Coordinates of C-alpha atoms in Angstrom, one line a residue:
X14 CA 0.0 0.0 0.0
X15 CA 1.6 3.2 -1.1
X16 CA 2.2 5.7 1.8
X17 CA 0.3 9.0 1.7
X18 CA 2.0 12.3 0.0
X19 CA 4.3 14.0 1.9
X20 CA 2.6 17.1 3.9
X21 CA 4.9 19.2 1.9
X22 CA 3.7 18.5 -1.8
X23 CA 1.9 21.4 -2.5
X24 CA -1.6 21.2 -3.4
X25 CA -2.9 19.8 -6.8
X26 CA -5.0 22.2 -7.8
X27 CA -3.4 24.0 -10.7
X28 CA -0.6 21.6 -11.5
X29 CA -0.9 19.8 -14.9
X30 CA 1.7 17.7 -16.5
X31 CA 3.0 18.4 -19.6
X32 CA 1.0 16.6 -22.0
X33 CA -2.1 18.2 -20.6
X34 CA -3.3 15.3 -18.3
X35 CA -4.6 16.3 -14.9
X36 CA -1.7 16.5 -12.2
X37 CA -1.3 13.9 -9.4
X38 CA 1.5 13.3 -6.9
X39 CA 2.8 10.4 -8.9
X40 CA 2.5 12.1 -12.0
X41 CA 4.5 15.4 -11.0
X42 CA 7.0 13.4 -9.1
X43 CA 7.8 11.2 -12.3
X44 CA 7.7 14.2 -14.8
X45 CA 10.3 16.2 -12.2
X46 CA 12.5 12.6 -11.6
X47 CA 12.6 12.5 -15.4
X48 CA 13.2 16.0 -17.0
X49 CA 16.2 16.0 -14.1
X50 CA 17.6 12.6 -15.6
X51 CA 17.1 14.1 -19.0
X52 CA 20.1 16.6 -17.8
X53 CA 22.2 14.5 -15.1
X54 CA 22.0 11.3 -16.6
X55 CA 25.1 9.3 -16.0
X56 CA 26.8 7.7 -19.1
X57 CA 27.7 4.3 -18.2
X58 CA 29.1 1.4 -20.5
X59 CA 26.1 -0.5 -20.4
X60 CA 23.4 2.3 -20.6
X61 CA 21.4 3.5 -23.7
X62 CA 21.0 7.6 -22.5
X63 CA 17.8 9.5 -23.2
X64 CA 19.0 11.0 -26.0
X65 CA 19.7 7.6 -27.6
X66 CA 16.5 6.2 -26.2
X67 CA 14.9 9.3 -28.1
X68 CA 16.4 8.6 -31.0
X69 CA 14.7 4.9 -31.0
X70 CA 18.3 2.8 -29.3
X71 CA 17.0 0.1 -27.2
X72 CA 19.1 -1.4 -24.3
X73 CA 21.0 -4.7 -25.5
X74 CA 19.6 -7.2 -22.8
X75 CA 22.4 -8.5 -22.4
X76 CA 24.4 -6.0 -21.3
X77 CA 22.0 -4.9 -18.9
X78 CA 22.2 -8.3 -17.7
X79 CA 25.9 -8.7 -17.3
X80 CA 26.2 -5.2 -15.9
X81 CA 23.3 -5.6 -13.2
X82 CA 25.0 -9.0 -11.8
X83 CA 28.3 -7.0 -11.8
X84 CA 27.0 -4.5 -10.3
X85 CA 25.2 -6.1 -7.2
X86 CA 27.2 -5.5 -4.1
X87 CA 30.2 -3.9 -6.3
X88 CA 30.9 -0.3 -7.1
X89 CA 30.0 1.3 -10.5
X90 CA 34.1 2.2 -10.6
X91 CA 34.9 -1.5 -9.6
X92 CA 32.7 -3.2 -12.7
X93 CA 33.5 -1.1 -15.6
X94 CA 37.3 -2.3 -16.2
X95 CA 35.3 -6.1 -16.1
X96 CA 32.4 -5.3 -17.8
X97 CA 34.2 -3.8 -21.3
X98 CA 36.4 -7.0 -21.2
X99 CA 33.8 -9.8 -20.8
X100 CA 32.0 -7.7 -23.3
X101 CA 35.0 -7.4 -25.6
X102 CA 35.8 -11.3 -24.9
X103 CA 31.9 -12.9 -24.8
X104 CA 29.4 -10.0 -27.0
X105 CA 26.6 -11.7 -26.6
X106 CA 24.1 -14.4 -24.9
X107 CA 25.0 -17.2 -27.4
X108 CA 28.8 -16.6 -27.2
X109 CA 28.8 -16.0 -23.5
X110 CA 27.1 -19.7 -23.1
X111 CA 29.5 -21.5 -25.2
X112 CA 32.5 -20.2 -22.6
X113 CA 34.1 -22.7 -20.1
X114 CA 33.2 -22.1 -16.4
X115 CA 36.8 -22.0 -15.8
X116 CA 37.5 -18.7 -18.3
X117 CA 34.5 -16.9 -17.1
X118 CA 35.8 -17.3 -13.2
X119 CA 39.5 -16.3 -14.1
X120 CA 38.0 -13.5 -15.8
X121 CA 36.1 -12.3 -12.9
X122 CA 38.3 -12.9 -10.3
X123 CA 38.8 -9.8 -7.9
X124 CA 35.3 -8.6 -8.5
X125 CA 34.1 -10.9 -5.7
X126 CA 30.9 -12.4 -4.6
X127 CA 31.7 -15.2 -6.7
X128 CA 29.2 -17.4 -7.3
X129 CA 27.7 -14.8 -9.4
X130 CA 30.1 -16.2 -12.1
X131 CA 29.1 -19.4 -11.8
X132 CA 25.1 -18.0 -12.0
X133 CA 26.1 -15.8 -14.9
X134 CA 26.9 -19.2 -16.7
X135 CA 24.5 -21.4 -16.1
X136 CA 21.8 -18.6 -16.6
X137 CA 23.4 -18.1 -20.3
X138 CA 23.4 -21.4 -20.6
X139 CA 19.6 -22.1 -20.0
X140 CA 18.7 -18.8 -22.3
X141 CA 20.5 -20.2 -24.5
X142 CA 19.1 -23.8 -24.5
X143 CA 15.5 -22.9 -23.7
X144 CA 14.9 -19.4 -25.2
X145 CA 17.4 -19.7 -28.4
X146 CA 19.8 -17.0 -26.6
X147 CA 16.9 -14.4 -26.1
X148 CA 16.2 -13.3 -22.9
X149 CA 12.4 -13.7 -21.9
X150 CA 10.9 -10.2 -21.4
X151 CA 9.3 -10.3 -18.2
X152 CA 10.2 -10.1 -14.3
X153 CA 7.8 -13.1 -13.7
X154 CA 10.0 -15.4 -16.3
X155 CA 13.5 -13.9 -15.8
X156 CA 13.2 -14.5 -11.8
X157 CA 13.3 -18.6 -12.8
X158 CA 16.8 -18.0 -14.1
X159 CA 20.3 -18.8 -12.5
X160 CA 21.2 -16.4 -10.4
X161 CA 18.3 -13.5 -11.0
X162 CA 16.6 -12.9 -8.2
X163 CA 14.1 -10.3 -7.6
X164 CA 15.8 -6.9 -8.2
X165 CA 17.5 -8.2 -11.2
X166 CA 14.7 -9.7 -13.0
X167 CA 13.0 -6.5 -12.5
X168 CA 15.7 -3.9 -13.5
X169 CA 16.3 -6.4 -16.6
X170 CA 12.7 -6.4 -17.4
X171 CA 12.5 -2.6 -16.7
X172 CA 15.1 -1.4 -18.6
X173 CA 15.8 -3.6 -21.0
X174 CA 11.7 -4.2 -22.3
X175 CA 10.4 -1.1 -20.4
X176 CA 8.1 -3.3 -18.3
X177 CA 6.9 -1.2 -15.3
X178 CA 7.9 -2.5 -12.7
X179 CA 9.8 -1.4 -9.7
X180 CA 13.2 -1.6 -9.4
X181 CA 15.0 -1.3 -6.3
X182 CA 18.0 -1.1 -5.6
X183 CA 20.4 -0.2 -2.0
X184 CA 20.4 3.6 -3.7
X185 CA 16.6 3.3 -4.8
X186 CA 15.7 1.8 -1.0
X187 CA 17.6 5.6 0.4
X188 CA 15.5 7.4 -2.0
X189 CA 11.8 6.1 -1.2
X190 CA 12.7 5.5 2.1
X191 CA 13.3 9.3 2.3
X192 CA 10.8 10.6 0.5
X193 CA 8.3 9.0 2.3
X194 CA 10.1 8.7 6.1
X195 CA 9.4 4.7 6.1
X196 CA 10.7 4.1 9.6
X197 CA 10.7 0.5 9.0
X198 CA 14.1 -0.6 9.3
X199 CA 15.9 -2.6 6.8
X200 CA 15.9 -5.0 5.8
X201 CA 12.3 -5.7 7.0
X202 CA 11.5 -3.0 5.1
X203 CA 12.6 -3.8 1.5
X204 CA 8.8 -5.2 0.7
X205 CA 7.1 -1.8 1.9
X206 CA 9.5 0.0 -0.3
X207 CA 9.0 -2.2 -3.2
X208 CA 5.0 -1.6 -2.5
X209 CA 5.3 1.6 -2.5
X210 CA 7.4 2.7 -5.1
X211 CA 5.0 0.2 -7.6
X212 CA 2.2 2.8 -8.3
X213 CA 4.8 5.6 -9.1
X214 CA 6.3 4.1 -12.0
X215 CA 4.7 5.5 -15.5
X216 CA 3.7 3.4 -18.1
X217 CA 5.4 5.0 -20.8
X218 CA 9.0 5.4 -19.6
X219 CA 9.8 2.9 -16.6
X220 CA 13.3 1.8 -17.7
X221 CA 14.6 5.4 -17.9
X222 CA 12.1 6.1 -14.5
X223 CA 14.3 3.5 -12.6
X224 CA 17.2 4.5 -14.2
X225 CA 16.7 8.1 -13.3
X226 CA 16.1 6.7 -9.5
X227 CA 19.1 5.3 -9.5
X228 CA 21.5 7.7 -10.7
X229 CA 19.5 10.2 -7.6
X230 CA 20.6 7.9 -4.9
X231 CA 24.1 7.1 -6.8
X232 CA 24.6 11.6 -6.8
X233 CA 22.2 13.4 -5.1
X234 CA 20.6 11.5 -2.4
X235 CA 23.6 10.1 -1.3
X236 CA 23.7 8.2 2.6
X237 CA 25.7 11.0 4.2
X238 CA 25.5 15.2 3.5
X239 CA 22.6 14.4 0.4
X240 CA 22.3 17.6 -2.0
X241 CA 18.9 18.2 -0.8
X242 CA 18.9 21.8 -2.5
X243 CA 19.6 20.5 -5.7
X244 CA 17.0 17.5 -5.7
X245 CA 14.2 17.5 -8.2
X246 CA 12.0 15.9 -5.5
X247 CA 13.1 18.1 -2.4
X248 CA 9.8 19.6 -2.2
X249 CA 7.6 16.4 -2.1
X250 CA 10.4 14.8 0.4
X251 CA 9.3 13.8 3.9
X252 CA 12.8 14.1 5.5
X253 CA 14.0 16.3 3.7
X254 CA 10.5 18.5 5.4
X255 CA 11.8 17.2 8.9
X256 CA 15.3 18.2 7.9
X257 CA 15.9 14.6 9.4
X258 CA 17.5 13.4 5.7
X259 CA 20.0 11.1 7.3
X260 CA 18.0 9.2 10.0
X261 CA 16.4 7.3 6.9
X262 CA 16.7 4.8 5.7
X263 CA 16.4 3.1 9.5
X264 CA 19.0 0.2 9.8
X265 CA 18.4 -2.8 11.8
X266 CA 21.9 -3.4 13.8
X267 CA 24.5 -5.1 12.2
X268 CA 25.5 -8.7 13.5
X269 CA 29.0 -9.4 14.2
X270 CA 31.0 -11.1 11.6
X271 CA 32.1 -14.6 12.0
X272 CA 35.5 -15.1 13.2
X273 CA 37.8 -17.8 10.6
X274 CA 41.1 -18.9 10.7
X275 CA 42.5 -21.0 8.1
X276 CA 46.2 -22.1 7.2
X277 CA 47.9 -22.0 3.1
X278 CA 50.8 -22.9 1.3
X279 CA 52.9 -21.3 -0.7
X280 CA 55.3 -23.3 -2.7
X281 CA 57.5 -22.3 -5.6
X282 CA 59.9 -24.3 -7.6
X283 CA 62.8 -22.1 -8.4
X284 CA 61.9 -22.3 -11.9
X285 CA 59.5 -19.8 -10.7
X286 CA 55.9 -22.2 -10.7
X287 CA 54.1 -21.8 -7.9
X288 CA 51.6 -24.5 -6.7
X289 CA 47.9 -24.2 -7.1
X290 CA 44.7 -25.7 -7.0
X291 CA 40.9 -25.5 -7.3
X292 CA 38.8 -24.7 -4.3
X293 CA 35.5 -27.2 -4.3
X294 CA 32.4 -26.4 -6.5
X295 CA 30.7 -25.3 -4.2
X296 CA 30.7 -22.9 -1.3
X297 CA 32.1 -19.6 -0.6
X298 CA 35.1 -19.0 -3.6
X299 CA 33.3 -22.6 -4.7
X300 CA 35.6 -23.8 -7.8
X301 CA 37.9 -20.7 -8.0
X302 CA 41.7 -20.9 -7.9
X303 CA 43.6 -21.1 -5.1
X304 CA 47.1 -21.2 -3.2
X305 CA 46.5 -25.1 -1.1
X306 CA 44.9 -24.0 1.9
X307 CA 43.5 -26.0 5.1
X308 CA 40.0 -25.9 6.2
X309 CA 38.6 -22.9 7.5
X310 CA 37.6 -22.9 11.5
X311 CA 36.4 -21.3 14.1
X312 CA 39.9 -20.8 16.5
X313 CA 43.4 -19.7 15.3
X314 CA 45.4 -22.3 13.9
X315 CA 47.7 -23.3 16.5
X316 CA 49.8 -26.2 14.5
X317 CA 50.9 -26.8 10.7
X318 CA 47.6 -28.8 8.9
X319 CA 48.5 -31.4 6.4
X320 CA 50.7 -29.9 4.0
X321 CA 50.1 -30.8 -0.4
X322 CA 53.5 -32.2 -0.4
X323 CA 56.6 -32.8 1.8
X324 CA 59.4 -29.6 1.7
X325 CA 60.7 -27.6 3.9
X326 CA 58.0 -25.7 5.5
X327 CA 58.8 -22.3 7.3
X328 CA 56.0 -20.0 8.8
X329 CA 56.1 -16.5 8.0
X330 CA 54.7 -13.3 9.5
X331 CA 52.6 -11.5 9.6
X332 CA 48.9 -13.1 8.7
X333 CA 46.9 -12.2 6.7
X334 CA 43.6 -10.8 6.9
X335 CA 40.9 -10.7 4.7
X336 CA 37.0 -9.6 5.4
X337 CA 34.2 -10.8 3.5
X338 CA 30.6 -9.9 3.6
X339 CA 29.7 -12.2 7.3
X340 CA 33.4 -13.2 7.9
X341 CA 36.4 -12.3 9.1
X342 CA 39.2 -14.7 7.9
X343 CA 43.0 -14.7 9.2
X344 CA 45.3 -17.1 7.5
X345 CA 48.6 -18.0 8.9
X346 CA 50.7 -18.5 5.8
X347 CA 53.8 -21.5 5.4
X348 CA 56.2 -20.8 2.5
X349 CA 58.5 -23.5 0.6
X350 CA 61.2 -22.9 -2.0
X351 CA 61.1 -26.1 -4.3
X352 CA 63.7 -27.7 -7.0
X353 CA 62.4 -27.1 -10.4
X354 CA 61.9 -30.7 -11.2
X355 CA 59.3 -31.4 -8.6
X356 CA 56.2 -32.6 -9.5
X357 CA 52.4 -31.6 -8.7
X358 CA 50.3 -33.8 -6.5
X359 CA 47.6 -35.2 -8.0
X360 CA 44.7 -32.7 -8.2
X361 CA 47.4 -30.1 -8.3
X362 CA 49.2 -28.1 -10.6
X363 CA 52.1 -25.4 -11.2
X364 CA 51.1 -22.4 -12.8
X365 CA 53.8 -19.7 -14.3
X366 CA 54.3 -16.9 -11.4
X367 CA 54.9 -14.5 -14.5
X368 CA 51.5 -15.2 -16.0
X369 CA 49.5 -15.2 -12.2
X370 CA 46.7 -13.1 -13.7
X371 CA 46.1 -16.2 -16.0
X372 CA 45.4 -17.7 -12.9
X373 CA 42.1 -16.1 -11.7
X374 CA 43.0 -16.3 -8.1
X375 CA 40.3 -14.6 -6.1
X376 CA 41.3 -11.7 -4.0
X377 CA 42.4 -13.1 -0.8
X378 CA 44.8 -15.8 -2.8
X379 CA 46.6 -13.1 -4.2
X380 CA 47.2 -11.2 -0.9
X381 CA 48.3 -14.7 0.4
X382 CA 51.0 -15.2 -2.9
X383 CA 51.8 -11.1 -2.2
X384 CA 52.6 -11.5 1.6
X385 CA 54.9 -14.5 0.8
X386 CA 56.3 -13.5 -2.6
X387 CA 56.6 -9.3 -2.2
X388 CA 55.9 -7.9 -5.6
X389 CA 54.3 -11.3 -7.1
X390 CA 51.0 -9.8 -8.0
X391 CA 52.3 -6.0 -8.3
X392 CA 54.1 -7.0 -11.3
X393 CA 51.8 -9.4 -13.0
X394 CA 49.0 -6.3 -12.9
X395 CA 52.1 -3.9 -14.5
X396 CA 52.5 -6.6 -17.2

């Protein structure tokens, strides 16, 4: 149920829009969101601008695909170096379906969250199967695909087909959460803000409408010191009317991180092949590559675990830490210098240390490989 207006909006007697249709609250609020985006819309590598859209460009569908998964839970600065090399490497549905798993997760590794990869295949994989590489055009069919949950299928749908839907997103969630002081704190909240959002989306330009909301949150309404004054919306704006702009949107508090520990190996041949191997399908970094590391538990490793082979360990200092979304991993780190003709163990393998980018190790490898080979992965990313 959408909330009431804010006590602010002025009245509606006299307003009209601009294609002569009586004025209502959610009319003038998506003609003022709109004719702003019309001037301050972002150009991004996966967006078709209003002028484009204007001139009759539509959104590729996959690339708004590709960019939305990218972009959940990673910065718009983080994705674009990715997204113009999968697009350069994979330019569409049918040739991004045919690619091995194992290219597609090199190729994303250090964007994190990484069983997105792994959805991003298999959800190219069924369009291509069952929809002959076209992606279906509504929220209610896209949500069946790998890896597209409920924001996705509906920004897809939205901007991609111009279904009208709402689409809503962490910045989106600030925006109507302000607008209409929903003290409701998240995430509890995220169906109310969904609800009401829904009857403010027009018919006739929803993609660019939750584009527009976007690119508000992303410069305007941002969580701290918001440019109220410059805000197409200030005057229909709840908080910004209690001048209480940063109390919303209300956060529920945030549960401690789990506490990991977890022991690796670093061992390289001085032929200058260090040992890798591939973390299990599934799981957190499921089927990524990695430096061998011991399981992951709940109290600081005290002792050596089973090593991959037999050499002559030697611990070093310091640890290193890495932080994921719930944990908080610490890995103590033993270090062997091997004679070029060793070989792997079975399930393993020895990858160039020159060509480590090749490698696709996730984040927290590579700060493993740094910490025990200074300058290792500073001069593969100058390469």
């Amino acid at each position: 149920m959408i909330q009431s207006r804010p006590a602010s909006f002025p009245s509606e007697e006299g307003l009209s829009l601009e294609n002569g249709r009586e004025a209502s609250f959610e009319g003038v609020l998506a003609q003022a969101l709109l004719a702003w985006y019309e001037r301050h819309a972002r150009t991004l590598p996966w967006r078709i601008g209003p002028k484009w859209r204007r001139a009759g460009v539509k959104p590729d569908p996959y690339r708004v695909w590709l960019s939305e998964v990218m972009l959940q839970q990673t910065t718009v600065k983080a994705v674009g170096e990715y997204f113009a090399a999968f697009t350069a490497r994979w330019p569409d549905m049918m040739a991004f379906a045919a690619a091995p798993e194992e290219e597609v997760m090199a190729a994303w590794a250090g964007l994190g969250y990484y069983s997105r990869a792994r959805n991003l295949v298999a959800c190219a994989r069924r369009v291509a199967e069952d929809y002959g590489g076209v992606m279906p055009r509504k929220a209610d069919e896209l949500v069946k695909l790998p890896g597209i949950g409920p924001y996705t299928s509906a920004s897809i749908a939205a901007i991609a087909f111009d279904e009208p839907v709402p689409v809503v997103d962490g910045n989106v969630e600030r925006v109507v959460s302000r607008l209409f002081a929903i003290d409701r704190p998240l995430p509890q909240a995220k169906s109310e803000i969904r609800e009401t959002l829904r009857p403010l989306v027009p018919q006739d330009r929803p993609g660019e409408f939750a584009e527009a909301m976007m690119d508000l949150g992303a410069t305007i309404c941002s969580p701290k010191r918001p440019a109220c004054a410059l805000c197409p919306l200030n005057m229909m704006c709840r908080a910004h009317g209690e001048q209480r702009e940063e109390a919303y949107p209300v956060k529920a508090p945030k549960r401690a991180k789990a506490k990991k520990f977890a022991g690796a190996f670093v061992a390289l041949r001085d032929d200058q092949k260090i040992l890798l191997s591939r973390r299990p399908p599934k799981g957190l970094l499921g089927g990524m590559s990695e430096v061998p590391t011991g399981p992951w538990q709940e109290s600081p490793v005290a002792r050596m675990p089973a090593p991959p082979l037999s050499a002559p360990w030697r611990k070093i200092t310091p640890q290193v830490s890495h932080i994921f979304t719930h944990i908080d991993l610490k890995v103590t780190i033993w270090q062997a210098a091997l004679p070029p003709e060793t070989p792997a163990p079975e399930g393993f393998w020895w990858h160039d240390l020159e060509n480590l980018k090749d490698a696709g190790l996730p984040t927290v490898m590579a700060k493993i490989v740094e910490a025990a080979i200074p300058g290792a992965t500073k001069a593969r990313a100058k390469r």
